[in-house]
Amino acid sequence: MSGDSHIIEPADLVHAMTLVAARDLASWAIRVNTIAPGTFDTPMLARLREDIRQSIAETIPHPRRLGHAADYADLALAMVRNPYLNGETVRLDGALRMGPR
């Protein structure tokens, strides 16, 4: 064991809270879902030099680019349109969480 079993990632807490809220609000027909975005093209990143932005994008397995607002909006709309989706955290990160090979 590495001794890190006591460390809890913030994303894990968000997912746990999402599931608890979904269960608590289900009796009122309220669904709760969250999106866990990866590295997105934001105004903050826009201030970086293009070579640095490209370097960041190349760390994303597929597609090798920064996320766009439209990617987030498309997922949010799909989540709203699917009435059976409840208590889920969807990662929108181009498989960045997978880590390098």
PDB file of C-alpha atoms in Angstrom, residues 19-94:
ATOM      1  CA  LEU A  19     -25.601  10.371  -6.212  1.00  0.00           C
ATOM      2  CA  VAL A  20     -26.911  11.313  -2.761  1.00  0.00           C
ATOM      3  CA  ALA A  21     -28.792  14.319  -4.151  1.00  0.00           C
ATOM      4  CA  ALA A  22     -30.273  12.210  -6.969  1.00  0.00           C
ATOM      5  CA  ARG A  23     -31.570   9.655  -4.479  1.00  0.00           C
ATOM      6  CA  ASP A  24     -32.923  12.319  -2.125  1.00  0.00           C
ATOM      7  CA  LEU A  25     -34.730  14.254  -4.862  1.00  0.00           C
ATOM      8  CA  ALA A  26     -36.014  11.296  -6.896  1.00  0.00           C
ATOM      9  CA  SER A  27     -39.330  11.233  -5.044  1.00  0.00           C
ATOM     10  CA  TRP A  28     -39.993  14.730  -6.434  1.00  0.00           C
ATOM     11  CA  ALA A  29     -39.016  13.618  -9.952  1.00  0.00           C
ATOM     12  CA  ILE A  30     -35.897  15.788  -9.852  1.00  0.00           C
ATOM     13  CA  ARG A  31     -32.823  14.341 -11.529  1.00  0.00           C
ATOM     14  CA  VAL A  32     -29.276  15.295 -10.562  1.00  0.00           C
ATOM     15  CA  ASN A  33     -26.286  14.821 -12.854  1.00  0.00           C
ATOM     16  CA  THR A  34     -22.902  16.492 -13.091  1.00  0.00           C
ATOM     17  CA  ILE A  35     -20.306  17.033 -15.785  1.00  0.00           C
ATOM     18  CA  ALA A  36     -16.624  16.732 -14.888  1.00  0.00           C
ATOM     19  CA  PRO A  37     -14.864  18.759 -17.580  1.00  0.00           C
ATOM     20  CA  GLY A  38     -11.256  18.279 -18.548  1.00  0.00           C
ATOM     21  CA  THR A  39      -9.046  20.946 -20.074  1.00  0.00           C
ATOM     22  CA  PHE A  40     -11.212  23.433 -21.936  1.00  0.00           C
ATOM     23  CA  ASP A  41     -10.371  26.382 -24.138  1.00  0.00           C
ATOM     24  CA  THR A  42     -11.207  29.213 -21.765  1.00  0.00           C
ATOM     25  CA  PRO A  43     -10.416  32.933 -21.688  1.00  0.00           C
ATOM     26  CA  MET A  44      -7.689  32.137 -19.156  1.00  0.00           C
ATOM     27  CA  LEU A  45      -5.994  29.679 -21.529  1.00  0.00           C
ATOM     28  CA  ALA A  46      -6.495  32.070 -24.439  1.00  0.00           C
ATOM     29  CA  ARG A  47      -3.928  34.377 -22.814  1.00  0.00           C
ATOM     30  CA  LEU A  48      -1.210  31.741 -23.202  1.00  0.00           C
ATOM     31  CA  ARG A  49       1.109  31.585 -26.186  1.00  0.00           C
ATOM     32  CA  GLU A  50      -0.125  29.287 -28.951  1.00  0.00           C
ATOM     33  CA  ASP A  51       2.801  26.867 -28.521  1.00  0.00           C
ATOM     34  CA  ILE A  52       1.910  26.422 -24.847  1.00  0.00           C
ATOM     35  CA  ARG A  53      -1.765  25.903 -25.674  1.00  0.00           C
ATOM     36  CA  GLN A  54      -0.770  23.315 -28.281  1.00  0.00           C
ATOM     37  CA  SER A  55       1.467  21.556 -25.762  1.00  0.00           C
ATOM     38  CA  ILE A  56      -1.447  21.301 -23.334  1.00  0.00           C
ATOM     39  CA  ALA A  57      -3.742  19.999 -26.089  1.00  0.00           C
ATOM     40  CA  GLU A  58      -1.229  17.294 -27.001  1.00  0.00           C
ATOM     41  CA  THR A  59      -1.580  15.763 -23.520  1.00  0.00           C
ATOM     42  CA  ILE A  60      -5.199  14.865 -24.292  1.00  0.00           C
ATOM     43  CA  PRO A  61      -5.442  11.345 -25.796  1.00  0.00           C
ATOM     44  CA  HIS A  62      -8.379  11.858 -28.185  1.00  0.00           C
ATOM     45  CA  PRO A  63      -9.257  14.202 -29.659  1.00  0.00           C
ATOM     46  CA  ARG A  64      -5.905  15.971 -29.287  1.00  0.00           C
ATOM     47  CA  ARG A  65      -7.358  19.395 -28.635  1.00  0.00           C
ATOM     48  CA  LEU A  66      -8.759  21.515 -25.886  1.00  0.00           C
ATOM     49  CA  GLY A  67     -12.438  21.155 -25.124  1.00  0.00           C
ATOM     50  CA  HIS A  68     -14.854  23.682 -26.589  1.00  0.00           C
ATOM     51  CA  ALA A  69     -17.939  25.247 -25.038  1.00  0.00           C
ATOM     52  CA  ALA A  70     -20.011  23.447 -27.684  1.00  0.00           C
ATOM     53  CA  ASP A  71     -18.710  20.078 -26.410  1.00  0.00           C
ATOM     54  CA  TYR A  72     -19.981  20.919 -22.945  1.00  0.00           C
ATOM     55  CA  ALA A  73     -23.295  22.266 -24.246  1.00  0.00           C
ATOM     56  CA  ASP A  74     -23.889  19.169 -26.404  1.00  0.00           C
ATOM     57  CA  LEU A  75     -23.340  16.868 -23.434  1.00  0.00           C
ATOM     58  CA  ALA A  76     -25.521  18.956 -21.126  1.00  0.00           C
ATOM     59  CA  LEU A  77     -28.338  18.886 -23.670  1.00  0.00           C
ATOM     60  CA  ALA A  78     -28.015  15.112 -24.129  1.00  0.00           C
ATOM     61  CA  MET A  79     -28.143  14.644 -20.360  1.00  0.00           C
ATOM     62  CA  VAL A  80     -31.278  16.764 -20.068  1.00  0.00           C
ATOM     63  CA  ARG A  81     -32.969  14.948 -22.947  1.00  0.00           C
ATOM     64  CA  ASN A  82     -32.354  11.475 -21.479  1.00  0.00           C
ATOM     65  CA  PRO A  83     -34.987  10.985 -18.772  1.00  0.00           C
ATOM     66  CA  TYR A  84     -33.374   7.777 -17.477  1.00  0.00           C
ATOM     67  CA  LEU A  85     -30.021   9.384 -16.693  1.00  0.00           C
ATOM     68  CA  ASN A  86     -29.871  10.183 -12.993  1.00  0.00           C
ATOM     69  CA  GLY A  87     -27.158  10.276 -10.345  1.00  0.00           C
ATOM     70  CA  GLU A  88     -24.299  10.286 -12.837  1.00  0.00           C
ATOM     71  CA  THR A  89     -21.096  12.235 -13.220  1.00  0.00           C
ATOM     72  CA  VAL A  90     -19.965  12.228 -16.835  1.00  0.00           C
ATOM     73  CA  ARG A  91     -16.304  12.938 -17.515  1.00  0.00           C
ATOM     74  CA  LEU A  92     -15.790  15.161 -20.517  1.00  0.00           C
ATOM     75  CA  ASP A  93     -12.031  15.113 -20.829  1.00  0.00           C
ATOM     76  CA  GLY A  94     -10.936  13.364 -24.032  1.00  0.00           C
TER      77      GLY A  94
END
